[in-house]
CSV table of C-alpha atoms in Angstrom, one decimal:
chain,number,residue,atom,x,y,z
A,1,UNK,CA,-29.0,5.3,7.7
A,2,UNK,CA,-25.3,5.2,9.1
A,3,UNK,CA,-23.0,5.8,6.1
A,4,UNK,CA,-20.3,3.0,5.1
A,5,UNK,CA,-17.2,3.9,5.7
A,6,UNK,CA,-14.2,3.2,3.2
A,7,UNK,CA,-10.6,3.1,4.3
A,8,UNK,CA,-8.1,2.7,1.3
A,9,UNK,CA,-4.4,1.6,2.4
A,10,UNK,CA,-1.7,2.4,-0.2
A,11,UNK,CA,1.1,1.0,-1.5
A,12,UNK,CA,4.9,2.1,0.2
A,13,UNK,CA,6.8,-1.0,0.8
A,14,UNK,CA,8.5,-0.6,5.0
A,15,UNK,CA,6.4,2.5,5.2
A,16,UNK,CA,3.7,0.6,5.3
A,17,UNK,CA,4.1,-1.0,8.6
A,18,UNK,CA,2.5,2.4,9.5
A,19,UNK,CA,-1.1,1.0,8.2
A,20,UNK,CA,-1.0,-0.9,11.6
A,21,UNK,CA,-0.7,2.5,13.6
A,22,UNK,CA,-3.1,4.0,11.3
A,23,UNK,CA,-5.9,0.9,12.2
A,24,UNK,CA,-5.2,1.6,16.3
A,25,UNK,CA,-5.6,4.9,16.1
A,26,UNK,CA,-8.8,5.0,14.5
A,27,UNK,CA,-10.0,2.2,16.5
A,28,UNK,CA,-9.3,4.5,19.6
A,29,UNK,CA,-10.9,7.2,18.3
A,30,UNK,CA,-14.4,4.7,17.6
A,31,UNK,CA,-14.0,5.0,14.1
A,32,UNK,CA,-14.4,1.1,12.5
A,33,UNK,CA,-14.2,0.7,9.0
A,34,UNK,CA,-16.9,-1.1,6.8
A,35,UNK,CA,-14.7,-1.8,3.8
A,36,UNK,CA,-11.6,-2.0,3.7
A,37,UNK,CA,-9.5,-2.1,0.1
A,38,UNK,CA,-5.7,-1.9,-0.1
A,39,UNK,CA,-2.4,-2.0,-2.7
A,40,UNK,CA,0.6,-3.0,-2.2
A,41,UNK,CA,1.8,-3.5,2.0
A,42,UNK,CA,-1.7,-1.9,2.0
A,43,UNK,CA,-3.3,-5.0,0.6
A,44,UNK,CA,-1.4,-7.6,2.8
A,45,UNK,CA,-1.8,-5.1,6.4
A,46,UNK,CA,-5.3,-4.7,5.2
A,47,UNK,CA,-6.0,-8.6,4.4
A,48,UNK,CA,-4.7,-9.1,7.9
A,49,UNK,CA,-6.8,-6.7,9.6
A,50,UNK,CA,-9.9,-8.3,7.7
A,51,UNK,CA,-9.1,-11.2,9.4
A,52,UNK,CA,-8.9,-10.4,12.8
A,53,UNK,CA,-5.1,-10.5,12.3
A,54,UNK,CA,-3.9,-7.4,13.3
A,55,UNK,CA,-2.2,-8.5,16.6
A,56,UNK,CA,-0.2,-10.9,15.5
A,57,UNK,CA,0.9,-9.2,12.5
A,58,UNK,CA,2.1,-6.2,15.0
A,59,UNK,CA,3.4,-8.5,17.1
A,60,UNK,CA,5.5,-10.1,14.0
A,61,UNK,CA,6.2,-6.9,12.7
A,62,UNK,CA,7.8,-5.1,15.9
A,63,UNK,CA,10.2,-8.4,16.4
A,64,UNK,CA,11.6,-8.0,13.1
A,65,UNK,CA,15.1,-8.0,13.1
A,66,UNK,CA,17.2,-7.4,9.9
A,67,UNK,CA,18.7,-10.7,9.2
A,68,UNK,CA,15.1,-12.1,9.7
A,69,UNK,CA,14.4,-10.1,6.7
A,70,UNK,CA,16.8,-10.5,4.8
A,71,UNK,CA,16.1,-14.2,5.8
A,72,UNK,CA,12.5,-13.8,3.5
A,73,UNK,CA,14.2,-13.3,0.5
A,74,UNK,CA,14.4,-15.9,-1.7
A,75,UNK,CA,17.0,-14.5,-4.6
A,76,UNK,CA,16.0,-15.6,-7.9
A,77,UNK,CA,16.4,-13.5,-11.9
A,78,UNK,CA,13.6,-14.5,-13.5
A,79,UNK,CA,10.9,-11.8,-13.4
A,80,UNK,CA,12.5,-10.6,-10.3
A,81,UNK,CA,15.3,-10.2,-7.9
A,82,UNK,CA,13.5,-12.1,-5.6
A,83,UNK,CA,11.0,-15.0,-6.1
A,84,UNK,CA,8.5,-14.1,-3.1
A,85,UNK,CA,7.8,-17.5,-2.2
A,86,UNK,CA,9.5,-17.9,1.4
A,87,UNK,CA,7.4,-14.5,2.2
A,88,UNK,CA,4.1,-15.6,1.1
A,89,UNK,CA,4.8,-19.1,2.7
A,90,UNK,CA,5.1,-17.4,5.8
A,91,UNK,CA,2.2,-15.2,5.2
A,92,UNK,CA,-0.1,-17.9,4.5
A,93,UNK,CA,0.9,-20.0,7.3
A,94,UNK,CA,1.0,-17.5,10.2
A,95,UNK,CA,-2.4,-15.1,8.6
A,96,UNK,CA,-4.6,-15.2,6.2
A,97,UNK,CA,-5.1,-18.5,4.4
A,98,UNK,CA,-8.7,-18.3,3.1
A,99,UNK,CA,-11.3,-17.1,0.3
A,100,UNK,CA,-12.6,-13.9,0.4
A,101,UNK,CA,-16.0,-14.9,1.2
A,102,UNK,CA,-14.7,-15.9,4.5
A,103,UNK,CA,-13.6,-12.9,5.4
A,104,UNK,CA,-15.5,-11.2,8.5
A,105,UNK,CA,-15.2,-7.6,6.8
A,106,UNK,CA,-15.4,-7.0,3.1
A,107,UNK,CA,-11.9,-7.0,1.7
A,108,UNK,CA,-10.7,-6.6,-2.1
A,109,UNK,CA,-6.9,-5.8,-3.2
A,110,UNK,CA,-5.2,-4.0,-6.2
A,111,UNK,CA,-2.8,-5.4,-8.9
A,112,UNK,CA,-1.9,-4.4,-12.2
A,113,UNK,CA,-2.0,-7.0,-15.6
A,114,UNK,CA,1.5,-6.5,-16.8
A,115,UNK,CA,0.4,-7.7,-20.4
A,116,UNK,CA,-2.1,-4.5,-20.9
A,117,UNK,CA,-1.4,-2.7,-17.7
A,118,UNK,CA,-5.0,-2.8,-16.5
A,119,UNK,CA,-6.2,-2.1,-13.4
A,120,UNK,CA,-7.4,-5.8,-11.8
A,121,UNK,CA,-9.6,-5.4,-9.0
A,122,UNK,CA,-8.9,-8.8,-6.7
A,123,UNK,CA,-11.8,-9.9,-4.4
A,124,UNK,CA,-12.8,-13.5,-5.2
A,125,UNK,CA,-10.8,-16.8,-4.4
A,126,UNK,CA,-7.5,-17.1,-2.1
A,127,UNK,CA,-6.9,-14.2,0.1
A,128,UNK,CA,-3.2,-14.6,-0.1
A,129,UNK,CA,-2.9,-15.1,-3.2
A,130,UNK,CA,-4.4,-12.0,-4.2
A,131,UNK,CA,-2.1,-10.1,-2.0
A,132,UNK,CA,0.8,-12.0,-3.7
A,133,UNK,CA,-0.1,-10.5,-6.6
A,134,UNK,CA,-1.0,-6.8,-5.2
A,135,UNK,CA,3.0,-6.8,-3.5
A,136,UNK,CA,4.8,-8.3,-6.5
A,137,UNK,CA,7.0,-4.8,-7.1
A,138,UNK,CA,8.5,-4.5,-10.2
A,139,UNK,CA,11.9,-6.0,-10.8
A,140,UNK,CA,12.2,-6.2,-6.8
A,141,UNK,CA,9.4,-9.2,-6.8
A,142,UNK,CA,8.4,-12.0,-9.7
A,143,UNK,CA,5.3,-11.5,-11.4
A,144,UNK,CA,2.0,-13.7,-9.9
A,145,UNK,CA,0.3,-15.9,-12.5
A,146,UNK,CA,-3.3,-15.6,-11.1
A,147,UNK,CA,-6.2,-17.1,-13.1
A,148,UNK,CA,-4.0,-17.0,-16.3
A,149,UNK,CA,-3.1,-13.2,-15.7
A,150,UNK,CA,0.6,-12.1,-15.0
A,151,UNK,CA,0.1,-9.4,-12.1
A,152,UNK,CA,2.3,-7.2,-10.7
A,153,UNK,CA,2.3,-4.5,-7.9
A,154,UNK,CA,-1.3,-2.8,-8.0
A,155,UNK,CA,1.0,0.3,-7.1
A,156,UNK,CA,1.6,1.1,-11.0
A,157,UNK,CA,-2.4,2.3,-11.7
A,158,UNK,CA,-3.9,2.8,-8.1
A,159,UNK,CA,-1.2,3.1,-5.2
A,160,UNK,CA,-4.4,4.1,-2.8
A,161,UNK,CA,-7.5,2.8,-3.7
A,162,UNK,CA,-10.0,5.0,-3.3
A,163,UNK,CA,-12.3,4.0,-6.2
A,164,UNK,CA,-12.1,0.6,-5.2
A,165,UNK,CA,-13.7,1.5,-1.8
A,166,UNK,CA,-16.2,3.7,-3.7
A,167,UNK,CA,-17.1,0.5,-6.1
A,168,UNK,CA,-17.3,-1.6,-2.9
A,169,UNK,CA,-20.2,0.4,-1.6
A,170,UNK,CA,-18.2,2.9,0.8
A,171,UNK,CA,-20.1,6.5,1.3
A,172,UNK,CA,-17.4,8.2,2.9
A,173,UNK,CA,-13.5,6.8,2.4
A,174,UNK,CA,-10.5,7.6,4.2
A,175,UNK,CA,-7.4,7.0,2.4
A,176,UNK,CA,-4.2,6.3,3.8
A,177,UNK,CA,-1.2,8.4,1.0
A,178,UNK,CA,2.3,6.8,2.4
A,179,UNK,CA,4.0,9.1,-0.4
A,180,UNK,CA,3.1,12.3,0.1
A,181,UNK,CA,6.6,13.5,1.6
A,182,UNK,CA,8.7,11.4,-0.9
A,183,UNK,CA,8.8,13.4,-4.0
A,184,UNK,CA,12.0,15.8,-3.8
A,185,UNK,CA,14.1,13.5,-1.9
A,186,UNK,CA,18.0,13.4,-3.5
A,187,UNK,CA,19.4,9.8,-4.7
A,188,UNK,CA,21.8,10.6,-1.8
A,189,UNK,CA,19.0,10.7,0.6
A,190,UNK,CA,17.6,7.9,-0.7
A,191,UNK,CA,21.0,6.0,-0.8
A,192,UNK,CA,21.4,6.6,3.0
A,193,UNK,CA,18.0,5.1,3.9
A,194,UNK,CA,18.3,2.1,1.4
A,195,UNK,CA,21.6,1.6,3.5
A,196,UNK,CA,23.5,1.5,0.1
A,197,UNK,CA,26.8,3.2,2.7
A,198,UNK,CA,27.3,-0.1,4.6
A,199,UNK,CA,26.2,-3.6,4.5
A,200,UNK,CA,22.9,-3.2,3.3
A,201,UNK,CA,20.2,-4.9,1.6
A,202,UNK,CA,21.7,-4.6,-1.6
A,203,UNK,CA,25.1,-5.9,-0.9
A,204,UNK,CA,23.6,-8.6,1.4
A,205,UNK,CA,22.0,-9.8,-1.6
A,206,UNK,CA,24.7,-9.2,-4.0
A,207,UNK,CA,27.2,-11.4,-2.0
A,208,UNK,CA,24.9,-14.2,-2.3
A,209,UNK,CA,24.9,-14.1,-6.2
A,210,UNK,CA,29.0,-13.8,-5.0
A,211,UNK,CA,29.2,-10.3,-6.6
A,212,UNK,CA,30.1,-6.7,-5.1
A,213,UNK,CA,28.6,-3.8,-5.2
A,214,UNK,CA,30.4,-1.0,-6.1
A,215,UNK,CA,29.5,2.1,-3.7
A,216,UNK,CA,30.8,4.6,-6.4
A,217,UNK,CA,27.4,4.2,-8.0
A,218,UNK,CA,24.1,4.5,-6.0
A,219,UNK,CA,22.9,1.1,-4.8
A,220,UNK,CA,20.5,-1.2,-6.7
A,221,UNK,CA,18.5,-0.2,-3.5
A,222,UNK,CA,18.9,3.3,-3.9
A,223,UNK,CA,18.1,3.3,-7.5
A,224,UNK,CA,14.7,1.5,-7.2
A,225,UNK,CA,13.6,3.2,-4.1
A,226,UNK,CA,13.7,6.1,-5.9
A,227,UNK,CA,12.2,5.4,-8.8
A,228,UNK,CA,9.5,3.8,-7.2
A,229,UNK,CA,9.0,6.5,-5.2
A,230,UNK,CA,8.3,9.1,-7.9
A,231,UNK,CA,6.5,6.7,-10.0
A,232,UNK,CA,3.7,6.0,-7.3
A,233,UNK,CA,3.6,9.3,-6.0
A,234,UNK,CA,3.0,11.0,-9.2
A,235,UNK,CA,0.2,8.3,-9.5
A,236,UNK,CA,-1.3,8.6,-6.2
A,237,UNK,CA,-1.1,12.2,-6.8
A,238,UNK,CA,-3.1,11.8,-10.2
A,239,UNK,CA,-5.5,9.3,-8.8
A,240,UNK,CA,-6.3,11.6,-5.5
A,241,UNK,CA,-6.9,14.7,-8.1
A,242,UNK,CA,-9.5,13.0,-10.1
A,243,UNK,CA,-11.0,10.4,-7.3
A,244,UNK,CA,-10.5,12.6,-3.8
A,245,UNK,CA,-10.9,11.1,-0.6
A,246,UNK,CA,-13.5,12.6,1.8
A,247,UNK,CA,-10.1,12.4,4.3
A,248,UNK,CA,-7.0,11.5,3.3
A,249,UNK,CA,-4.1,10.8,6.1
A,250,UNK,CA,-0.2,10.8,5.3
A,251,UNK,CA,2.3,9.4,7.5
A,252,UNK,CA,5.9,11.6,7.3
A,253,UNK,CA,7.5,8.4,6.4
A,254,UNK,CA,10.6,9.7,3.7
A,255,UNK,CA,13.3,8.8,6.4
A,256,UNK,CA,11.9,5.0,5.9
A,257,UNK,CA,14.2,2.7,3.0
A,258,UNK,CA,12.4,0.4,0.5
A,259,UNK,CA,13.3,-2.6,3.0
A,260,UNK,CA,13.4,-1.4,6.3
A,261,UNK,CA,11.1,-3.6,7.5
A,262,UNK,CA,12.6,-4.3,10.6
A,263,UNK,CA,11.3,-0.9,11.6
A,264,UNK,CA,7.8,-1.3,12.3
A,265,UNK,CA,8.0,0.4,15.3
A,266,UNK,CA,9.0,3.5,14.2
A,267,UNK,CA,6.1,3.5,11.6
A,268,UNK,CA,3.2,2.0,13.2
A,269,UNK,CA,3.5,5.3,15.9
A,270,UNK,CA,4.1,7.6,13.2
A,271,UNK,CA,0.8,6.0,11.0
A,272,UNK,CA,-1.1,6.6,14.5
A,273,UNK,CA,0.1,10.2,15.0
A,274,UNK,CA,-0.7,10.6,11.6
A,275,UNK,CA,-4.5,10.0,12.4
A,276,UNK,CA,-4.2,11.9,15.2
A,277,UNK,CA,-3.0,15.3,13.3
A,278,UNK,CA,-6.2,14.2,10.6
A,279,UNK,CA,-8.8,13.6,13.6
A,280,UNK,CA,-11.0,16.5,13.5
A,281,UNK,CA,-11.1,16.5,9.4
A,282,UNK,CA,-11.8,12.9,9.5
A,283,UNK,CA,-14.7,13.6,12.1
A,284,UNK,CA,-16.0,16.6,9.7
A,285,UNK,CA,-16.3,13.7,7.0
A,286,UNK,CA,-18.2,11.8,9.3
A,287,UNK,CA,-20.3,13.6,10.8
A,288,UNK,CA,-20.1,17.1,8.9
């Protein structure tokens, strides 16, 4: 009997535009997964994908421009810097809008309970609510009241869910790490890709609260890139020790800012050449 294959997309916020390359390029090489589980930008490229979605969401994704970003955020301070709510409009509207059970391919997200910190495996109900809760980043995004549970960013326990494909049924799972290459970055290097030296994220959102931000001191953006970084890596790293991935594929992605969504471009190619450099151990897990 053919085996099931598992792919598990991680959490990475921009970075994880490069899901999209990382879907083409297995599709090229015939490789079509069976299951597909994701956290984070995982979770919402992945819902997409489920779907039958994937075009348009390139096709979004490529024309983003960074005022249309910045246009998504809705500022509010409670729970969050920003609300979510114009994003998730959006998301709903233009992909995925349905239960799970109406998904062509099976499908389940990651979030974390913030009032225990357990693990909450989402694959029942609304699709996009589910990957509300799965991309509600700490103090970035508002916590997601979901059947009476506050969630937040599934990236906190299980930034690549392998397990979850495992639970799902997969035999062999490839796992997408969009970390790997982030720990041992400076807060300078950071800074520079958070765009924390010009007119950034962080100051565009500042100016509309009609504060400044002072460039002596690393940027709001800078700081929680970072420490968002080296939180979910150390996790993923953990996670991947104990719960291994028969292939695991990871985008060089550390020149990539917390919001630079408006370069899908450059990720989606490097997610594909990614797969590319991983093809002949994902083939051994295939067909070893």
């Amino acid at each position: 009997m053919k085996p099931k294959i598992g792919l598990a997309l991680g959490s990475g916020s921009a970075r994880g535009w490069a899901h999209i390359g990382v879907l083409r390029a297995l599709q090229e090489a015939g490789i079509t997964p069976d299951i597909l589980c994701g956290c984070s930008i995982g979770a919402l490229v992945g819902a997409a994908y489920a779907d039958g979605d994937l075009d348009q969401l390139e096709h979004w994704a490529t024309g983003l421009a960074w005022r249309d970003v910045v246009g998504l955020l809705d500022v509010g301070l409670a729970g969050g810097l920003i609300k979510g709510d114009k994003l998730m409009t959006f998301f709903e509207r233009h992909f995925v809008d349905k239960d799970f059970s109406a998904l062509p391919l099976p499908f389940a997200c990651v979030a974390t309970d913030l009032a225990n910190g357990r693990e909450i495996w989402l694959r029942e109900g609304s699709v996009a609510a589910a990957v509300h809760a799965s991309i509600a980043m700490p103090g970035l995004l508002a916590p997601v009241n979901h059947d009476g549970r506050l969630l937040v960013d599934g990236g906190l326990v299980n930034p690549v869910p392998v397990s979850l494909c495992r639970a799902l049924g997969a035999d062999i799972v490839i796992a997408v790490d969009l970390g790997s290459d982030i720990v041992g970055r400076s807060l300078k290097q950071a800074a520079r890709a958070a765009g924390s030296g010009g007119p950034g994220w962080t100051d565009k959102l500042l100016a509309s609260l009609g504060l400044k931000h002072d460039h002596d001191q690393p940027s709001l953006a800078a700081v929680l890139s970072t420490s968002i970084n080296i939180m979910q890596s150390r996790i993923a790293r953990s996670r991947l020790a104990g719960e291994p991935a028969d292939a695991l594929v990871a985008p060089r992605l550390a020149h990539l800012g917390l919001m630079d969504y408006h370069r899908a471009a450059e990720a989606i190619g490097e997610g594909a050449a990614a797969v590319k450099r991983m093809l002949p151990a994902i083939e051994f897990a295939l067909h070893p």
